[in-house]
mmCIF file of C-alpha atoms and ligand atoms in Angstrom:
data_model
loop_
_atom_site.group_PDB
_atom_site.id
_atom_site.type_symbol
_atom_site.label_atom_id
_atom_site.label_comp_id
_atom_site.label_asym_id
_atom_site.label_seq_id
_atom_site.Cartn_x
_atom_site.Cartn_y
_atom_site.Cartn_z
ATOM 1 C CA MET C 1 0.000 0.000 0.000
ATOM 2 C CA PRO C 2 1.393 3.440 -0.837
ATOM 3 C CA ARG C 3 2.407 5.523 2.157
ATOM 4 C CA LYS C 4 0.281 8.640 2.706
ATOM 5 C CA PHE C 5 2.387 11.811 2.515
ATOM 6 C CA VAL C 6 2.486 13.530 5.909
ATOM 7 C CA VAL C 7 3.621 17.098 6.475
ATOM 8 C CA GLY C 8 4.176 18.471 9.951
ATOM 9 C CA GLY C 9 4.677 22.098 10.811
ATOM 10 C CA ASN C 10 6.721 22.562 13.971
ATOM 11 C CA TRP C 11 6.158 26.126 15.142
ATOM 12 C CA LYS C 12 8.658 25.661 17.989
ATOM 13 C CA MET C 13 8.471 28.564 20.516
ATOM 14 C CA ASN C 14 7.034 31.016 18.014
ATOM 15 C CA GLY C 15 3.747 32.788 17.453
ATOM 16 C CA ASP C 16 1.148 34.831 19.258
ATOM 17 C CA LYS C 17 -2.601 34.913 18.697
ATOM 18 C CA ASN C 18 -2.345 37.385 15.813
ATOM 19 C CA MET C 19 0.307 35.364 14.051
ATOM 20 C CA ILE C 20 -1.576 32.123 14.703
ATOM 21 C CA ASN C 21 -4.743 33.607 13.175
ATOM 22 C CA GLU C 22 -2.756 34.532 10.075
ATOM 23 C CA ILE C 23 -1.159 31.109 9.770
ATOM 24 C CA ILE C 24 -4.460 29.271 10.180
ATOM 25 C CA ASN C 25 -6.333 31.609 7.818
ATOM 26 C CA ASN C 26 -3.657 31.054 5.219
ATOM 27 C CA MET C 27 -3.933 27.280 5.617
ATOM 28 C CA LYS C 28 -7.737 27.461 5.424
ATOM 29 C CA LYS C 29 -7.425 29.409 2.179
ATOM 30 C CA GLY C 30 -4.925 26.834 0.938
ATOM 31 C CA PRO C 31 -6.093 24.934 -0.850
ATOM 32 C CA LEU C 32 -4.248 22.058 0.819
ATOM 33 C CA ASP C 33 -3.883 18.774 -1.047
ATOM 34 C CA LYS C 34 -6.559 16.514 0.458
ATOM 35 C CA GLU C 35 -4.357 13.460 -0.056
ATOM 36 C CA VAL C 36 -1.779 14.816 2.415
ATOM 37 C CA GLU C 37 -1.984 14.425 6.189
ATOM 38 C CA VAL C 38 -1.210 17.780 7.818
ATOM 39 C CA ILE C 39 -0.188 18.113 11.466
ATOM 40 C CA ILE C 40 0.802 21.389 13.120
ATOM 41 C CA GLY C 41 3.033 21.331 16.201
ATOM 42 C CA VAL C 42 1.847 24.146 18.437
ATOM 43 C CA PRO C 43 3.315 25.634 21.652
ATOM 44 C CA SER C 44 1.408 24.019 24.522
ATOM 45 C CA ILE C 45 -0.102 27.273 25.745
ATOM 46 C CA TYR C 46 -1.846 27.769 22.375
ATOM 47 C CA LEU C 47 -3.037 24.191 21.794
ATOM 48 C CA THR C 48 -6.593 24.822 23.007
ATOM 49 C CA TYR C 49 -6.844 28.060 21.037
ATOM 50 C CA VAL C 50 -5.595 26.446 17.848
ATOM 51 C CA LYS C 51 -7.957 23.486 18.332
ATOM 52 C CA SER C 52 -10.840 25.988 18.560
ATOM 53 C CA ILE C 53 -10.091 27.658 15.208
ATOM 54 C CA VAL C 54 -8.564 24.949 13.043
ATOM 55 C CA PRO C 55 -10.613 22.827 10.620
ATOM 56 C CA ASP C 56 -10.801 19.068 11.317
ATOM 57 C CA THR C 57 -8.712 18.391 8.239
ATOM 58 C CA ILE C 58 -5.653 19.832 10.014
ATOM 59 C CA GLN C 59 -4.396 17.847 12.980
ATOM 60 C CA VAL C 60 -2.734 19.400 15.995
ATOM 61 C CA ALA C 61 0.357 18.153 17.833
ATOM 62 C CA ALA C 62 2.105 19.083 21.040
ATOM 63 C CA GLN C 63 5.854 19.573 20.755
ATOM 64 C CA ASN C 64 6.704 17.541 23.845
ATOM 65 C CA CYS C 65 5.146 15.683 26.753
ATOM 66 C CA TRP C 66 6.244 13.892 29.896
ATOM 67 C CA LYS C 67 6.428 10.141 30.503
ATOM 68 C CA VAL C 68 3.746 9.614 33.174
ATOM 69 C CA PRO C 69 0.069 10.682 33.321
ATOM 70 C CA LYS C 70 0.216 13.088 36.283
ATOM 71 C CA GLY C 71 2.131 14.086 39.392
ATOM 72 C CA ALA C 72 4.766 16.407 40.781
ATOM 73 C CA PHE C 73 6.494 17.402 37.539
ATOM 74 C CA THR C 74 6.333 21.199 37.551
ATOM 75 C CA GLY C 75 6.092 22.684 34.101
ATOM 76 C CA GLU C 76 5.357 19.428 32.297
ATOM 77 C CA ILE C 77 2.282 18.235 30.424
ATOM 78 C CA SER C 78 1.130 14.653 29.986
ATOM 79 C CA PRO C 79 -0.426 12.689 27.127
ATOM 80 C CA ALA C 80 -3.535 12.321 29.308
ATOM 81 C CA MET C 81 -3.859 16.117 29.437
ATOM 82 C CA LEU C 82 -3.309 16.422 25.704
ATOM 83 C CA LYS C 83 -5.979 13.840 24.986
ATOM 84 C CA ASP C 84 -8.300 15.655 27.384
ATOM 85 C CA ILE C 85 -8.184 18.756 25.168
ATOM 86 C CA GLY C 86 -8.491 16.734 21.964
ATOM 87 C CA VAL C 87 -4.843 16.731 20.901
ATOM 88 C CA ASN C 88 -3.873 13.304 19.572
ATOM 89 C CA TRP C 89 -0.351 13.876 18.217
ATOM 90 C CA VAL C 90 2.922 14.718 19.926
ATOM 91 C CA ILE C 91 6.422 15.385 18.610
ATOM 92 C CA ILE C 92 9.011 13.583 20.754
ATOM 93 C CA GLY C 93 12.803 13.623 20.688
ATOM 94 C CA HIS C 94 13.300 16.716 18.583
ATOM 95 C CA SER C 95 17.005 17.581 18.409
ATOM 96 C CA GLU C 96 16.341 20.810 20.321
ATOM 97 C CA ARG C 97 14.907 18.716 23.166
ATOM 98 C CA ARG C 98 17.852 16.343 22.924
ATOM 99 C CA THR C 99 20.536 19.044 22.905
ATOM 100 C CA ILE C 100 19.141 22.027 24.843
ATOM 101 C CA PHE C 101 17.147 19.989 27.367
ATOM 102 C CA HIS C 102 19.539 17.014 27.492
ATOM 103 C CA GLU C 103 16.996 14.364 26.556
ATOM 104 C CA ASP C 104 18.854 11.133 25.847
ATOM 105 C CA ASP C 105 17.745 8.065 23.887
ATOM 106 C CA THR C 106 16.406 6.394 27.043
ATOM 107 C CA LEU C 107 14.202 9.322 28.084
ATOM 108 C CA VAL C 108 12.978 9.813 24.520
ATOM 109 C CA ALA C 109 12.035 6.120 24.392
ATOM 110 C CA GLU C 110 10.208 6.331 27.738
ATOM 111 C CA LYS C 111 8.230 9.312 26.498
ATOM 112 C CA VAL C 112 7.386 7.566 23.238
ATOM 113 C CA ALA C 113 6.278 4.414 25.087
ATOM 114 C CA HIS C 114 4.008 6.342 27.447
ATOM 115 C CA ALA C 115 2.502 8.527 24.719
ATOM 116 C CA LEU C 116 1.682 5.467 22.609
ATOM 117 C CA GLU C 117 0.284 3.545 25.593
ATOM 118 C CA SER C 118 -1.932 6.577 26.248
ATOM 119 C CA GLY C 119 -3.346 6.269 22.753
ATOM 120 C CA MET C 120 -1.468 9.143 21.173
ATOM 121 C CA LYS C 121 0.256 9.254 17.806
ATOM 122 C CA VAL C 122 3.907 10.206 17.806
ATOM 123 C CA ILE C 123 6.310 11.973 15.487
ATOM 124 C CA ALA C 124 9.621 10.569 16.739
ATOM 125 C CA CYS C 125 12.680 12.572 15.710
ATOM 126 C CA ILE C 126 16.169 11.300 15.003
ATOM 127 C CA GLY C 127 19.206 12.771 13.257
ATOM 128 C CA GLU C 128 22.950 13.256 13.406
ATOM 129 C CA THR C 129 25.017 16.348 14.192
ATOM 130 C CA LEU C 130 27.463 17.847 11.717
ATOM 131 C CA GLU C 131 30.365 16.418 13.697
ATOM 132 C CA GLU C 132 28.828 12.949 13.530
ATOM 133 C CA ARG C 133 28.184 13.235 9.784
ATOM 134 C CA GLU C 134 31.714 14.419 9.108
ATOM 135 C CA ALA C 135 33.045 11.512 11.158
ATOM 136 C CA GLY C 136 31.079 9.122 8.917
ATOM 137 C CA LYS C 137 28.763 8.179 11.775
ATOM 138 C CA THR C 138 25.384 9.178 10.330
ATOM 139 C CA GLU C 139 24.041 5.630 10.039
ATOM 140 C CA GLU C 140 25.488 4.551 13.381
ATOM 141 C CA VAL C 141 23.719 7.471 15.101
ATOM 142 C CA VAL C 142 20.313 7.163 13.441
ATOM 143 C CA PHE C 143 20.304 3.375 13.853
ATOM 144 C CA ARG C 144 21.185 3.771 17.552
ATOM 145 C CA GLN C 145 18.418 6.352 18.038
ATOM 146 C CA THR C 146 15.908 4.144 16.210
ATOM 147 C CA GLN C 147 16.997 1.002 18.090
ATOM 148 C CA ALA C 148 16.184 2.774 21.361
ATOM 149 C CA LEU C 149 12.657 3.358 20.065
ATOM 150 C CA VAL C 150 11.943 -0.217 18.978
ATOM 151 C CA PRO C 151 10.970 -1.692 22.380
ATOM 152 C CA ALA C 152 9.130 1.542 23.222
ATOM 153 C CA ILE C 153 7.012 1.300 20.090
ATOM 154 C CA GLY C 154 6.372 -2.439 20.293
ATOM 155 C CA ASP C 155 3.476 -3.271 17.988
ATOM 156 C CA LYS C 156 2.309 0.341 17.675
ATOM 157 C CA TRP C 157 4.254 1.327 14.567
ATOM 158 C CA ALA C 158 1.008 2.325 12.838
ATOM 159 C CA ASN C 159 0.826 5.263 15.284
ATOM 160 C CA VAL C 160 4.373 6.449 14.653
ATOM 161 C CA VAL C 161 5.936 8.701 12.050
ATOM 162 C CA LEU C 162 9.733 8.878 12.046
ATOM 163 C CA ALA C 163 11.263 12.280 11.336
ATOM 164 C CA TYR C 164 14.837 12.227 10.077
ATOM 165 C CA GLU C 165 16.248 15.648 10.847
ATOM 166 C CA PRO C 166 19.984 16.106 10.388
ATOM 167 C CA VAL C 167 20.865 18.591 13.119
ATOM 168 C CA TRP C 168 23.200 20.513 10.800
ATOM 169 C CA ALA C 169 20.275 21.248 8.479
ATOM 170 C CA ILE C 170 17.885 22.577 11.124
ATOM 171 C CA GLY C 171 17.334 26.321 10.936
ATOM 172 C CA THR C 172 20.617 26.769 9.086
ATOM 173 C CA GLY C 173 19.402 27.129 5.525
ATOM 174 C CA LYS C 174 21.603 24.105 4.694
ATOM 175 C CA THR C 175 19.143 21.512 3.441
ATOM 176 C CA ALA C 176 20.326 17.954 2.977
ATOM 177 C CA SER C 177 20.445 17.329 -0.751
ATOM 178 C CA PRO C 178 17.660 15.064 -1.994
ATOM 179 C CA GLN C 179 20.305 12.338 -2.479
ATOM 180 C CA GLN C 180 21.699 12.745 1.057
ATOM 181 C CA ALA C 181 18.212 12.594 2.555
ATOM 182 C CA GLN C 182 17.073 9.714 0.340
ATOM 183 C CA ASP C 183 20.215 7.705 1.227
ATOM 184 C CA VAL C 184 19.547 7.976 4.970
ATOM 185 C CA HIS C 185 15.832 7.258 4.566
ATOM 186 C CA ALA C 186 16.579 4.167 2.446
ATOM 187 C CA SER C 187 19.173 2.939 4.982
ATOM 188 C CA LEU C 188 16.682 3.429 7.792
ATOM 189 C CA ARG C 189 14.026 1.478 5.947
ATOM 190 C CA ASN C 190 16.509 -1.284 5.301
ATOM 191 C CA TRP C 191 17.502 -1.292 8.994
ATOM 192 C CA LEU C 192 13.820 -1.510 9.975
ATOM 193 C CA ALA C 193 13.328 -4.456 7.600
ATOM 194 C CA ASN C 194 16.234 -6.280 9.243
ATOM 195 C CA ASN C 195 15.542 -5.296 12.854
ATOM 196 C CA VAL C 196 11.764 -4.902 13.103
ATOM 197 C CA SER C 197 9.898 -6.374 10.139
ATOM 198 C CA ALA C 198 9.511 -6.023 6.396
ATOM 199 C CA GLN C 199 5.922 -4.933 6.960
ATOM 200 C CA VAL C 200 6.923 -2.068 9.301
ATOM 201 C CA ALA C 201 9.758 -1.012 7.002
ATOM 202 C CA ASP C 202 7.349 -0.816 4.103
ATOM 203 C CA ALA C 203 4.558 0.963 5.954
ATOM 204 C CA VAL C 204 6.255 3.437 8.274
ATOM 205 C CA ARG C 205 6.395 6.996 7.046
ATOM 206 C CA ILE C 206 9.740 8.783 7.290
ATOM 207 C CA GLN C 207 9.636 12.568 7.147
ATOM 208 C CA TYR C 208 12.621 14.710 6.269
ATOM 209 C CA GLY C 209 13.209 17.870 8.311
ATOM 210 C CA GLY C 210 15.840 20.585 8.049
ATOM 211 C CA SER C 211 15.487 23.862 6.159
ATOM 212 C CA VAL C 212 12.612 22.616 4.002
ATOM 213 C CA THR C 213 11.139 25.437 1.917
ATOM 214 C CA ALA C 214 8.714 25.727 -0.980
ATOM 215 C CA ALA C 215 11.792 25.982 -3.225
ATOM 216 C CA ASN C 216 13.287 22.592 -2.297
ATOM 217 C CA ALA C 217 10.191 20.628 -1.234
ATOM 218 C CA VAL C 218 9.176 19.320 -4.661
ATOM 219 C CA GLU C 219 12.535 17.732 -5.395
ATOM 220 C CA LEU C 220 12.833 16.254 -1.894
ATOM 221 C CA ALA C 221 9.267 14.938 -2.117
ATOM 222 C CA SER C 222 10.063 13.107 -5.341
ATOM 223 C CA CYS C 223 12.514 10.795 -3.513
ATOM 224 C CA ALA C 224 11.176 7.266 -3.090
ATOM 225 C CA ASP C 225 11.706 7.009 0.667
ATOM 226 C CA ILE C 226 10.775 10.563 1.692
ATOM 227 C CA ASP C 227 7.172 10.381 2.875
ATOM 228 C CA GLY C 228 6.718 13.914 4.088
ATOM 229 C CA PHE C 229 8.373 16.746 5.946
ATOM 230 C CA LEU C 230 8.726 18.169 9.404
ATOM 231 C CA VAL C 231 8.974 21.872 8.706
ATOM 232 C CA GLY C 232 10.212 24.475 11.172
ATOM 233 C CA GLY C 233 10.699 28.075 10.035
ATOM 234 C CA ALA C 234 8.724 27.774 6.807
ATOM 235 C CA SER C 235 5.687 26.398 8.660
ATOM 236 C CA LEU C 236 5.152 29.925 10.024
ATOM 237 C CA LYS C 237 4.991 31.374 6.521
ATOM 238 C CA PRO C 238 2.449 31.285 3.673
ATOM 239 C CA GLU C 239 4.790 28.960 1.732
ATOM 240 C CA PHE C 240 3.785 26.122 4.109
ATOM 241 C CA VAL C 241 0.792 25.587 1.807
ATOM 242 C CA ASN C 242 3.152 24.972 -1.122
ATOM 243 C CA ILE C 243 5.205 22.551 0.963
ATOM 244 C CA VAL C 244 2.067 20.582 1.874
ATOM 245 C CA ASN C 245 1.231 20.497 -1.834
ATOM 246 C CA ALA C 246 4.733 19.425 -2.924
ATOM 247 C CA THR C 247 3.573 16.074 -4.346
ATOM 248 C CA LYS C 248 0.717 17.540 -6.367
HETATM 249 O O1 LIG E 301 11.101 20.378 13.397
HETATM 250 C C1 LIG E 301 11.545 21.002 12.425
HETATM 251 C C2 LIG E 301 12.962 21.079 12.188
HETATM 252 O O2 LIG E 301 13.671 21.407 13.341
HETATM 253 C C3 LIG E 301 13.345 21.873 10.995
HETATM 254 O O3 LIG E 301 13.406 23.251 11.254
HETATM 255 P P1 LIG E 301 13.716 24.254 10.037
HETATM 256 O O4 LIG E 301 12.740 23.893 8.952
HETATM 257 O O5 LIG E 301 13.508 25.615 10.596
HETATM 258 O O6 LIG E 301 15.132 23.979 9.623
#
């Protein structure tokens, strides 16, 4: 079965109500390709507001969550709380969480496991730093990060999207070339076939993220193993509509 293209917009810690109204109005105007799954990653404080103004055709994600349902974890939010306000997706393990907030593979896996057990869908992020790429360790790093997720995901791969985001391409304007991205995506799929199952390898969607724009999205989207994007900066701009429509 062909994999449905899935485009996420990760707003990160950006936006206010005025800007959010503009972004959503622009997406409503679209038109957005109906064949593409669209998920916007919203700062937690605006999740309820965005849910109240967004059409059902656009799904809403949190950018993080904690690994237990409730308790003394000041400043955190749980999958149970997200589900309570109708948010069914969460981005976990973004490189900014891994680097700035020191989230390691184990914590990322615990968060993924709990989110999935709570009935949420997860965009799980992986990707190498520039230093790791230059040392020829790209595959070693993304395989290690994915391996940590395997027991956490268990049989719930249908609720997971993998986002390959080379850290050196995030917010830098340096996009991975379509060949560089395709090579890593193909290696990941091959690794999944050997270490999980052929069925999961074939079905799981792997997004590319890192300086995706309307100008490079069409070529990246034409690669066989690129099943969508996780878009940062450009998801705040009108060109996000063109990125969603990159396979049209
Ligand atoms: O989650 C999105 C990625 O960090 C990519 O961000 P960017 O498109 O601004 O490079």
